[in-house]
Amino acid sequence: MISVLGAGVAGLCCATALVEAGHRVELIDTGAPPVSRLAGGMLAPFCEGDGAPETVVTAGQASVDWWAARVPGVTRRGTLVVAPPRDSAELARFARATRGHVAVDPGTLEPDLAGRFARGLFFEAEAHLDPVAALAALRMALVETGVPVRDGPARGRIVDCTGIGAPLPDLRPVRGEMMELHAPDVALTRPLRLLHPRFACYLVPRGGGRYMLGATMVESGSTAGITARAMMELLSAAYTLHPALAEAEILTTGTGLRPSLPDNLPAIRHDAGRIHVNGMYRHGFLMAPVLATRLARMMTKEMQDAH
Amino acid sequence: MFYGTDLTSRLMLGTAQYPSPRVLRDAIAASGAEVITVSLRREGPEGGAFRDILAASGCRVLPNTAGCHTAREAITTAQMARELFGTRWIKLEVIGHADTLQPDPFGLVEAARTLCADGFEVFPYTTEDLVVADRLVEAGCQVLMPWGAPIGSGQGLRHIDALRAMRAHFPGVALVVDAGIGAPSQAALAMELGYDAVLLNTAVARSLDPVAMARAFGQAVAAGQGAHKAGLMPPRDMGVASTPVFGMAELA
C-alpha cells in the first residue's frame, strides 16, 4: 500500500498516476484546503520559458494531453500575451525569452481587445483549465476506482505531497495573491498575460463571465489576506487590459504559499524514508502530471526490483 | 571606502526578479560582487526563508527601503532591516514619483538626518542635484548614490555632465551610480568617470542569461575602475600619430 499524503494538485496527480500503474493507493487528506485551488490553471509551458528552465518547457508540454484525458474542461485556445504601447519593449523581450509563439493582432483573436493593443504574441499550443473543477474531477475518479480517502497518520510507503507543510529544509514559501472577478460585459476566451515591468498580471477565463486575476510573487511566508497594494496593482493591470473590467464584481480574493525549492523547479526527493513530490512553485498544474508519471514509473521499478 | 569598509569588487547587485534563488546565487558568484541589496517593505518579517538564502551568499547585505514613499515609512523599514540583518547599513530610498520612481529629495534628507543620528550608515538614493547632495552630507551621509536614470529603465547615464560635476564637487565622498544602468558599457563609463561603485539589478536579473550577464557586468566595472586608476587620455581635436614620421626609412 502506498499512502499519498496531501490532496492538492501534486497529491491527486500522484495518486492517479500510481493507480493507473496498478499500485494500491490510499489518499490521506487532512482537510486543509490545498493552495492549488487558487492557481491560474494555465497549461502554458512555452510562456513559462520566460524564467523557468528548459525542462519546464519541454516536459510541461505533455501535461495538456494528460489533463485532457482525465478531466473535463481542458480548453485548448492558446495564450495571448500583450503589452501596453509604451512597454512594447517588454513584448520584444518576452518573444526572445520564449518560443512557440507567433506575432498577432490581438483583436483578431479576441474581438473585445480590438484597437486596444497593436501587437501581441499568440502561443497556440497552450491550454487552460479550472483548478477547482479539475481537482474535484481527479478526486472523484480516484474514489470511484476504490481509492480510500481518509484523515489520519500515513502508513506504508509514504509519498509526501503536502506542499509548504512538508519537512524539507530548503523549501521556502513564495506568497501569491489573486482574485476572482465576475465581468459578464467582457468576453475573453483564452488566458491573457499583460506584460509590464512592475505590474504584470494574467487573466484566465473561467466561463460564465468569471475570470481569475493573478498573481503576485512575494518572497514571504505571510498567510494574511490580500494586501491593498496587491489588489490595486492587479486591478490597475486588469483595467489596462480592458477598462470594462473596472465594473466587475470581485467574487473572492485568495492568498497562498507556493512551495518552492532553490531552483524553483518541482522535484521528487527521497528524505527520511519518505518520497517527497514538492516544490511546485508556480508550475503545479503544468508539472504535477510530469512528476506523477515519473514517480509511478519509479515505484513500479522499485516493486519489480524487490521481487 | 564605504563607511570604513573597503571593497575589491565595485559592483553591487540587487536581488529581485531573478528566475530562482539558485540563479541569483550563481549570478552573484559570477559577478564577483561583495555587496547585495535586498528590499523589505513588501516582504516584511515573514520573508525569512529568502533572507537566509541571501545571508548564505557570504556577501555583505545592504538592506533597502524600496517601496517607501515617506520619510516615516523609510525610517520604520530601516529599523526593521537593522534588526533582521544585524547591520547598520541602509540603502535609503524615498520614492517621490510613482511613474519615474524619482527620489523625493525632501523626504530623503529628513529620513537621512534621523537615521544618521540614530547610528545608521546611510546610502541615500538621490538625484545628481548638488544642493540635495550637500544636505545629505551635512546630515551625516558618507556615501551618495545618484541615479543614472529612472529605476529599471536601462537608459544608462542620462545626465553625464551632472554626474561629472558631482564627482568633482565631492572628491572625498564615496559615490555610487544607482539605478538606470542597462548595459556593461554604461557601468564601465560610470567607473571611468571616477565613481566608486555601481549598483544595478534589472539589467542582470531580467536578462536571458543572468549568470553570464552578471559576469559581463563584473568585468565591465573592473575594466572601468582600472582605466580610471590608470589615467584616461584626454580626447584631442587632431589625429596624433603614435609612431614618429621623421626619420623613417626610405624604401623606394
PDB file of N, CA and C in Angstrom, chain A residues 231-304:
ATOM      1  N   MET A 231      -3.913  44.299  -4.484  1.00  0.00           N
ATOM      2  CA  MET A 231      -5.214  44.441  -5.113  1.00  0.00           C
ATOM      3  C   MET A 231      -5.203  45.614  -6.097  1.00  0.00           C
ATOM      4  N   MET A 232      -4.600  46.728  -5.678  1.00  0.00           N
ATOM      5  CA  MET A 232      -4.543  47.895  -6.558  1.00  0.00           C
ATOM      6  C   MET A 232      -3.726  47.595  -7.800  1.00  0.00           C
ATOM      7  N   GLU A 233      -2.599  46.910  -7.600  1.00  0.00           N
ATOM      8  CA  GLU A 233      -1.734  46.632  -8.746  1.00  0.00           C
ATOM      9  C   GLU A 233      -2.415  45.670  -9.717  1.00  0.00           C
ATOM     10  N   LEU A 234      -3.012  44.624  -9.177  1.00  0.00           N
ATOM     11  CA  LEU A 234      -3.671  43.651 -10.051  1.00  0.00           C
ATOM     12  C   LEU A 234      -4.849  44.297 -10.776  1.00  0.00           C
ATOM     13  N   LEU A 235      -5.630  45.072 -10.046  1.00  0.00           N
ATOM     14  CA  LEU A 235      -6.813  45.674 -10.671  1.00  0.00           C
ATOM     15  C   LEU A 235      -6.427  46.746 -11.688  1.00  0.00           C
ATOM     16  N   SER A 236      -5.362  47.496 -11.400  1.00  0.00           N
ATOM     17  CA  SER A 236      -4.983  48.512 -12.391  1.00  0.00           C
ATOM     18  C   SER A 236      -4.418  47.834 -13.631  1.00  0.00           C
ATOM     19  N   ALA A 237      -3.734  46.700 -13.446  1.00  0.00           N
ATOM     20  CA  ALA A 237      -3.262  45.946 -14.614  1.00  0.00           C
ATOM     21  C   ALA A 237      -4.452  45.403 -15.395  1.00  0.00           C
ATOM     22  N   ALA A 238      -5.468  44.917 -14.682  1.00  0.00           N
ATOM     23  CA  ALA A 238      -6.670  44.412 -15.354  1.00  0.00           C
ATOM     24  C   ALA A 238      -7.370  45.531 -16.115  1.00  0.00           C
ATOM     25  N   TYR A 239      -7.376  46.712 -15.522  1.00  0.00           N
ATOM     26  CA  TYR A 239      -8.000  47.874 -16.154  1.00  0.00           C
ATOM     27  C   TYR A 239      -7.277  48.226 -17.454  1.00  0.00           C
ATOM     28  N   THR A 240      -5.956  48.037 -17.443  1.00  0.00           N
ATOM     29  CA  THR A 240      -5.177  48.274 -18.655  1.00  0.00           C
ATOM     30  C   THR A 240      -5.560  47.263 -19.742  1.00  0.00           C
ATOM     31  N   LEU A 241      -5.846  46.023 -19.323  1.00  0.00           N
ATOM     32  CA  LEU A 241      -6.267  45.014 -20.295  1.00  0.00           C
ATOM     33  C   LEU A 241      -7.595  45.415 -20.929  1.00  0.00           C
ATOM     34  N   HIS A 242      -8.552  45.761 -20.075  1.00  0.00           N
ATOM     35  CA  HIS A 242      -9.860  46.174 -20.577  1.00  0.00           C
ATOM     36  C   HIS A 242     -10.568  47.043 -19.538  1.00  0.00           C
ATOM     37  N   PRO A 243     -10.882  48.281 -19.899  1.00  0.00           N
ATOM     38  CA  PRO A 243     -11.497  49.188 -18.908  1.00  0.00           C
ATOM     39  C   PRO A 243     -12.816  48.660 -18.341  1.00  0.00           C
ATOM     40  N   ALA A 244     -13.529  47.846 -19.099  1.00  0.00           N
ATOM     41  CA  ALA A 244     -14.812  47.343 -18.603  1.00  0.00           C
ATOM     42  C   ALA A 244     -14.616  46.419 -17.398  1.00  0.00           C
ATOM     43  N   LEU A 245     -13.408  45.935 -17.192  1.00  0.00           N
ATOM     44  CA  LEU A 245     -13.155  45.094 -16.013  1.00  0.00           C
ATOM     45  C   LEU A 245     -13.294  45.913 -14.724  1.00  0.00           C
ATOM     46  N   ALA A 246     -13.260  47.241 -14.848  1.00  0.00           N
ATOM     47  CA  ALA A 246     -13.463  48.082 -13.667  1.00  0.00           C
ATOM     48  C   ALA A 246     -14.876  47.921 -13.113  1.00  0.00           C
ATOM     49  N   GLU A 247     -15.804  47.474 -13.962  1.00  0.00           N
ATOM     50  CA  GLU A 247     -17.188  47.298 -13.495  1.00  0.00           C
ATOM     51  C   GLU A 247     -17.407  45.900 -12.920  1.00  0.00           C
ATOM     52  N   ALA A 248     -16.359  45.091 -12.893  1.00  0.00           N
ATOM     53  CA  ALA A 248     -16.510  43.702 -12.440  1.00  0.00           C
ATOM     54  C   ALA A 248     -16.866  43.636 -10.961  1.00  0.00           C
ATOM     55  N   GLU A 249     -17.575  42.575 -10.611  1.00  0.00           N
ATOM     56  CA  GLU A 249     -17.795  42.276  -9.195  1.00  0.00           C
ATOM     57  C   GLU A 249     -16.608  41.430  -8.719  1.00  0.00           C
ATOM     58  N   ILE A 250     -16.059  41.790  -7.573  1.00  0.00           N
ATOM     59  CA  ILE A 250     -14.984  40.966  -7.015  1.00  0.00           C
ATOM     60  C   ILE A 250     -15.639  39.841  -6.225  1.00  0.00           C
ATOM     61  N   LEU A 251     -15.509  38.623  -6.745  1.00  0.00           N
ATOM     62  CA  LEU A 251     -16.199  37.490  -6.118  1.00  0.00           C
ATOM     63  C   LEU A 251     -15.433  36.988  -4.898  1.00  0.00           C
ATOM     64  N   THR A 252     -14.139  36.769  -5.089  1.00  0.00           N
ATOM     65  CA  THR A 252     -13.327  36.279  -3.967  1.00  0.00           C
ATOM     66  C   THR A 252     -11.909  36.816  -4.132  1.00  0.00           C
ATOM     67  N   THR A 253     -11.189  36.834  -3.035  1.00  0.00           N
ATOM     68  CA  THR A 253      -9.751  37.053  -3.113  1.00  0.00           C
ATOM     69  C   THR A 253      -9.102  35.865  -2.417  1.00  0.00           C
ATOM     70  N   GLY A 254      -7.875  35.586  -2.764  1.00  0.00           N
ATOM     71  CA  GLY A 254      -7.197  34.457  -2.133  1.00  0.00           C
ATOM     72  C   GLY A 254      -5.704  34.711  -2.010  1.00  0.00           C
ATOM     73  N   THR A 255      -5.119  34.124  -0.978  1.00  0.00           N
ATOM     74  CA  THR A 255      -3.665  34.163  -0.852  1.00  0.00           C
ATOM     75  C   THR A 255      -3.188  32.768  -0.469  1.00  0.00           C
ATOM     76  N   GLY A 256      -2.034  32.409  -0.965  1.00  0.00           N
ATOM     77  CA  GLY A 256      -1.479  31.100  -0.639  1.00  0.00           C
ATOM     78  C   GLY A 256       0.029  31.126  -0.776  1.00  0.00           C
ATOM     79  N   LEU A 257       0.650  30.063  -0.267  1.00  0.00           N
ATOM     80  CA  LEU A 257       2.108  29.977  -0.292  1.00  0.00           C
ATOM     81  C   LEU A 257       2.535  28.900  -1.274  1.00  0.00           C
ATOM     82  N   ARG A 258       3.253  29.323  -2.314  1.00  0.00           N
ATOM     83  CA  ARG A 258       3.761  28.348  -3.279  1.00  0.00           C
ATOM     84  C   ARG A 258       4.982  27.656  -2.663  1.00  0.00           C
ATOM     85  N   PRO A 259       4.950  26.335  -2.580  1.00  0.00           N
ATOM     86  CA  PRO A 259       6.130  25.641  -2.054  1.00  0.00           C
ATOM     87  C   PRO A 259       7.233  25.668  -3.103  1.00  0.00           C
ATOM     88  N   SER A 260       8.402  26.187  -2.727  1.00  0.00           N
ATOM     89  CA  SER A 260       9.431  26.428  -3.738  1.00  0.00           C
ATOM     90  C   SER A 260      10.795  25.944  -3.277  1.00  0.00           C
ATOM     91  N   LEU A 261      11.501  25.271  -4.166  1.00  0.00           N
ATOM     92  CA  LEU A 261      12.867  24.812  -3.906  1.00  0.00           C
ATOM     93  C   LEU A 261      13.850  25.845  -4.462  1.00  0.00           C
ATOM     94  N   PRO A 262      15.131  25.759  -4.105  1.00  0.00           N
ATOM     95  CA  PRO A 262      16.070  26.816  -4.504  1.00  0.00           C
ATOM     96  C   PRO A 262      16.137  27.096  -6.006  1.00  0.00           C
ATOM     97  N   ASP A 263      15.887  26.083  -6.852  1.00  0.00           N
ATOM     98  CA  ASP A 263      15.911  26.358  -8.290  1.00  0.00           C
ATOM     99  C   ASP A 263      14.502  26.593  -8.849  1.00  0.00           C
ATOM    100  N   ASN A 264      13.523  26.726  -7.967  1.00  0.00           N
ATOM    101  CA  ASN A 264      12.125  26.942  -8.348  1.00  0.00           C
ATOM    102  C   ASN A 264      11.602  25.864  -9.301  1.00  0.00           C
ATOM    103  N   LEU A 265      12.144  24.667  -9.158  1.00  0.00           N
ATOM    104  CA  LEU A 265      11.792  23.578 -10.053  1.00  0.00           C
ATOM    105  C   LEU A 265      11.170  22.442  -9.236  1.00  0.00           C
ATOM    106  N   PRO A 266       9.972  21.984  -9.630  1.00  0.00           N
ATOM    107  CA  PRO A 266       9.360  20.866  -8.907  1.00  0.00           C
ATOM    108  C   PRO A 266      10.269  19.634  -8.946  1.00  0.00           C
ATOM    109  N   ALA A 267      10.233  18.838  -7.858  1.00  0.00           N
ATOM    110  CA  ALA A 267      11.183  17.729  -7.786  1.00  0.00           C
ATOM    111  C   ALA A 267      10.618  16.554  -7.012  1.00  0.00           C
ATOM    112  N   ILE A 268      11.178  15.357  -7.285  1.00  0.00           N
ATOM    113  CA  ILE A 268      10.942  14.176  -6.463  1.00  0.00           C
ATOM    114  C   ILE A 268      12.176  14.000  -5.588  1.00  0.00           C
ATOM    115  N   ARG A 269      11.963  13.937  -4.297  1.00  0.00           N
ATOM    116  CA  ARG A 269      13.095  13.837  -3.376  1.00  0.00           C
ATOM    117  C   ARG A 269      12.897  12.620  -2.476  1.00  0.00           C
ATOM    118  N   HIS A 270      13.991  12.002  -2.073  1.00  0.00           N
ATOM    119  CA  HIS A 270      13.938  10.958  -1.058  1.00  0.00           C
ATOM    120  C   HIS A 270      14.516  11.536   0.215  1.00  0.00           C
ATOM    121  N   ASP A 271      13.732  11.511   1.292  1.00  0.00           N
ATOM    122  CA  ASP A 271      14.228  12.114   2.518  1.00  0.00           C
ATOM    123  C   ASP A 271      13.592  11.415   3.715  1.00  0.00           C
ATOM    124  N   ALA A 272      14.423  10.937   4.620  1.00  0.00           N
ATOM    125  CA  ALA A 272      13.973  10.306   5.865  1.00  0.00           C
ATOM    126  C   ALA A 272      12.916   9.234   5.612  1.00  0.00           C
ATOM    127  N   GLY A 273      13.171   8.377   4.628  1.00  0.00           N
ATOM    128  CA  GLY A 273      12.288   7.244   4.374  1.00  0.00           C
ATOM    129  C   GLY A 273      11.042   7.589   3.573  1.00  0.00           C
ATOM    130  N   ARG A 274      10.847   8.854   3.294  1.00  0.00           N
ATOM    131  CA  ARG A 274       9.685   9.261   2.516  1.00  0.00           C
ATOM    132  C   ARG A 274      10.103   9.681   1.120  1.00  0.00           C
ATOM    133  N   ILE A 275       9.139   9.575   0.209  1.00  0.00           N
ATOM    134  CA  ILE A 275       9.333  10.200  -1.094  1.00  0.00           C
ATOM    135  C   ILE A 275       8.562  11.511  -1.067  1.00  0.00           C
ATOM    136  N   HIS A 276       9.224  12.564  -1.433  1.00  0.00           N
ATOM    137  CA  HIS A 276       8.564  13.863  -1.499  1.00  0.00           C
ATOM    138  C   HIS A 276       8.344  14.266  -2.948  1.00  0.00           C
ATOM    139  N   VAL A 277       7.133  14.683  -3.249  1.00  0.00           N
ATOM    140  CA  VAL A 277       6.879  15.327  -4.544  1.00  0.00           C
ATOM    141  C   VAL A 277       6.461  16.739  -4.189  1.00  0.00           C
ATOM    142  N   ASN A 278       7.355  17.678  -4.437  1.00  0.00           N
ATOM    143  CA  ASN A 278       7.144  19.005  -3.872  1.00  0.00           C
ATOM    144  C   ASN A 278       7.852  20.068  -4.713  1.00  0.00           C
ATOM    145  N   GLY A 279       7.774  21.298  -4.221  1.00  0.00           N
ATOM    146  CA  GLY A 279       8.428  22.413  -4.921  1.00  0.00           C
ATOM    147  C   GLY A 279       7.679  22.824  -6.178  1.00  0.00           C
ATOM    148  N   MET A 280       6.341  22.701  -6.143  1.00  0.00           N
ATOM    149  CA  MET A 280       5.571  23.006  -7.361  1.00  0.00           C
ATOM    150  C   MET A 280       5.725  24.463  -7.785  1.00  0.00           C
ATOM    151  N   TYR A 281       6.074  25.346  -6.836  1.00  0.00           N
ATOM    152  CA  TYR A 281       6.277  26.769  -7.177  1.00  0.00           C
ATOM    153  C   TYR A 281       5.071  27.268  -7.954  1.00  0.00           C
ATOM    154  N   ARG A 282       5.260  27.873  -9.129  1.00  0.00           N
ATOM    155  CA  ARG A 282       4.087  28.337  -9.889  1.00  0.00           C
ATOM    156  C   ARG A 282       3.747  27.378 -11.024  1.00  0.00           C
ATOM    157  N   HIS A 283       4.257  26.137 -10.911  1.00  0.00           N
ATOM    158  CA  HIS A 283       4.097  25.196 -12.017  1.00  0.00           C
ATOM    159  C   HIS A 283       3.248  23.976 -11.658  1.00  0.00           C
ATOM    160  N   GLY A 284       2.362  24.094 -10.656  1.00  0.00           N
ATOM    161  CA  GLY A 284       1.638  22.921 -10.164  1.00  0.00           C
ATOM    162  C   GLY A 284       0.880  22.169 -11.238  1.00  0.00           C
ATOM    163  N   PHE A 285      -0.062  22.832 -11.908  1.00  0.00           N
ATOM    164  CA  PHE A 285      -0.878  22.126 -12.887  1.00  0.00           C
ATOM    165  C   PHE A 285      -0.064  21.725 -14.109  1.00  0.00           C
ATOM    166  N   LEU A 286       0.996  22.479 -14.381  1.00  0.00           N
ATOM    167  CA  LEU A 286       1.848  22.161 -15.525  1.00  0.00           C
ATOM    168  C   LEU A 286       2.767  20.972 -15.232  1.00  0.00           C
ATOM    169  N   MET A 287       3.325  20.932 -14.030  1.00  0.00           N
ATOM    170  CA  MET A 287       4.380  19.957 -13.771  1.00  0.00           C
ATOM    171  C   MET A 287       3.960  18.770 -12.902  1.00  0.00           C
ATOM    172  N   ALA A 288       2.853  18.866 -12.163  1.00  0.00           N
ATOM    173  CA  ALA A 288       2.460  17.732 -11.320  1.00  0.00           C
ATOM    174  C   ALA A 288       2.236  16.458 -12.138  1.00  0.00           C
ATOM    175  N   PRO A 289       1.563  16.529 -13.306  1.00  0.00           N
ATOM    176  CA  PRO A 289       1.417  15.300 -14.101  1.00  0.00           C
ATOM    177  C   PRO A 289       2.768  14.719 -14.532  1.00  0.00           C
ATOM    178  N   VAL A 290       3.719  15.593 -14.828  1.00  0.00           N
ATOM    179  CA  VAL A 290       5.039  15.125 -15.274  1.00  0.00           C
ATOM    180  C   VAL A 290       5.724  14.368 -14.135  1.00  0.00           C
ATOM    181  N   LEU A 291       5.682  14.962 -12.934  1.00  0.00           N
ATOM    182  CA  LEU A 291       6.330  14.316 -11.791  1.00  0.00           C
ATOM    183  C   LEU A 291       5.584  13.050 -11.366  1.00  0.00           C
ATOM    184  N   ALA A 292       4.257  13.099 -11.469  1.00  0.00           N
ATOM    185  CA  ALA A 292       3.454  11.936 -11.083  1.00  0.00           C
ATOM    186  C   ALA A 292       3.765  10.748 -11.981  1.00  0.00           C
ATOM    187  N   THR A 293       3.879  11.016 -13.281  1.00  0.00           N
ATOM    188  CA  THR A 293       4.201   9.960 -14.235  1.00  0.00           C
ATOM    189  C   THR A 293       5.584   9.376 -13.921  1.00  0.00           C
ATOM    190  N   ARG A 294       6.513  10.294 -13.620  1.00  0.00           N
ATOM    191  CA  ARG A 294       7.879   9.871 -13.285  1.00  0.00           C
ATOM    192  C   ARG A 294       7.878   9.032 -11.997  1.00  0.00           C
ATOM    193  N   LEU A 295       7.100   9.467 -11.026  1.00  0.00           N
ATOM    194  CA  LEU A 295       7.015   8.764  -9.741  1.00  0.00           C
ATOM    195  C   LEU A 295       6.463   7.352  -9.933  1.00  0.00           C
ATOM    196  N   ALA A 296       5.377   7.238 -10.736  1.00  0.00           N
ATOM    197  CA  ALA A 296       4.749   5.929 -10.934  1.00  0.00           C
ATOM    198  C   ALA A 296       5.729   4.958 -11.585  1.00  0.00           C
ATOM    199  N   ARG A 297       6.478   5.478 -12.549  1.00  0.00           N
ATOM    200  CA  ARG A 297       7.469   4.638 -13.230  1.00  0.00           C
ATOM    201  C   ARG A 297       8.539   4.172 -12.228  1.00  0.00           C
ATOM    202  N   MET A 298       8.957   5.125 -11.405  1.00  0.00           N
ATOM    203  CA  MET A 298       9.991   4.846 -10.403  1.00  0.00           C
ATOM    204  C   MET A 298       9.514   3.781  -9.396  1.00  0.00           C
ATOM    205  N   MET A 299       8.260   3.888  -8.961  1.00  0.00           N
ATOM    206  CA  MET A 299       7.769   2.968  -7.940  1.00  0.00           C
ATOM    207  C   MET A 299       7.459   1.602  -8.521  1.00  0.00           C
ATOM    208  N   THR A 300       7.082   1.560  -9.781  1.00  0.00           N
ATOM    209  CA  THR A 300       6.865   0.276 -10.435  1.00  0.00           C
ATOM    210  C   THR A 300       8.196  -0.476 -10.526  1.00  0.00           C
ATOM    211  N   LYS A 301       9.233   0.267 -10.873  1.00  0.00           N
ATOM    212  CA  LYS A 301      10.557  -0.330 -10.975  1.00  0.00           C
ATOM    213  C   LYS A 301      11.029  -0.805  -9.588  1.00  0.00           C
ATOM    214  N   GLU A 302      10.758   0.008  -8.597  1.00  0.00           N
ATOM    215  CA  GLU A 302      11.140  -0.336  -7.219  1.00  0.00           C
ATOM    216  C   GLU A 302      10.480  -1.656  -6.785  1.00  0.00           C
ATOM    217  N   MET A 303       9.194  -1.804  -7.121  1.00  0.00           N
ATOM    218  CA  MET A 303       8.468  -3.026  -6.759  1.00  0.00           C
ATOM    219  C   MET A 303       9.017  -4.228  -7.514  1.00  0.00           C
ATOM    220  N   GLN A 304       9.310  -4.016  -8.811  1.00  0.00           N
ATOM    221  CA  GLN A 304       9.836  -5.123  -9.614  1.00  0.00           C
ATOM    222  C   GLN A 304      11.198  -5.559  -9.083  1.00  0.00           C
TER     223      GLN A 304
END
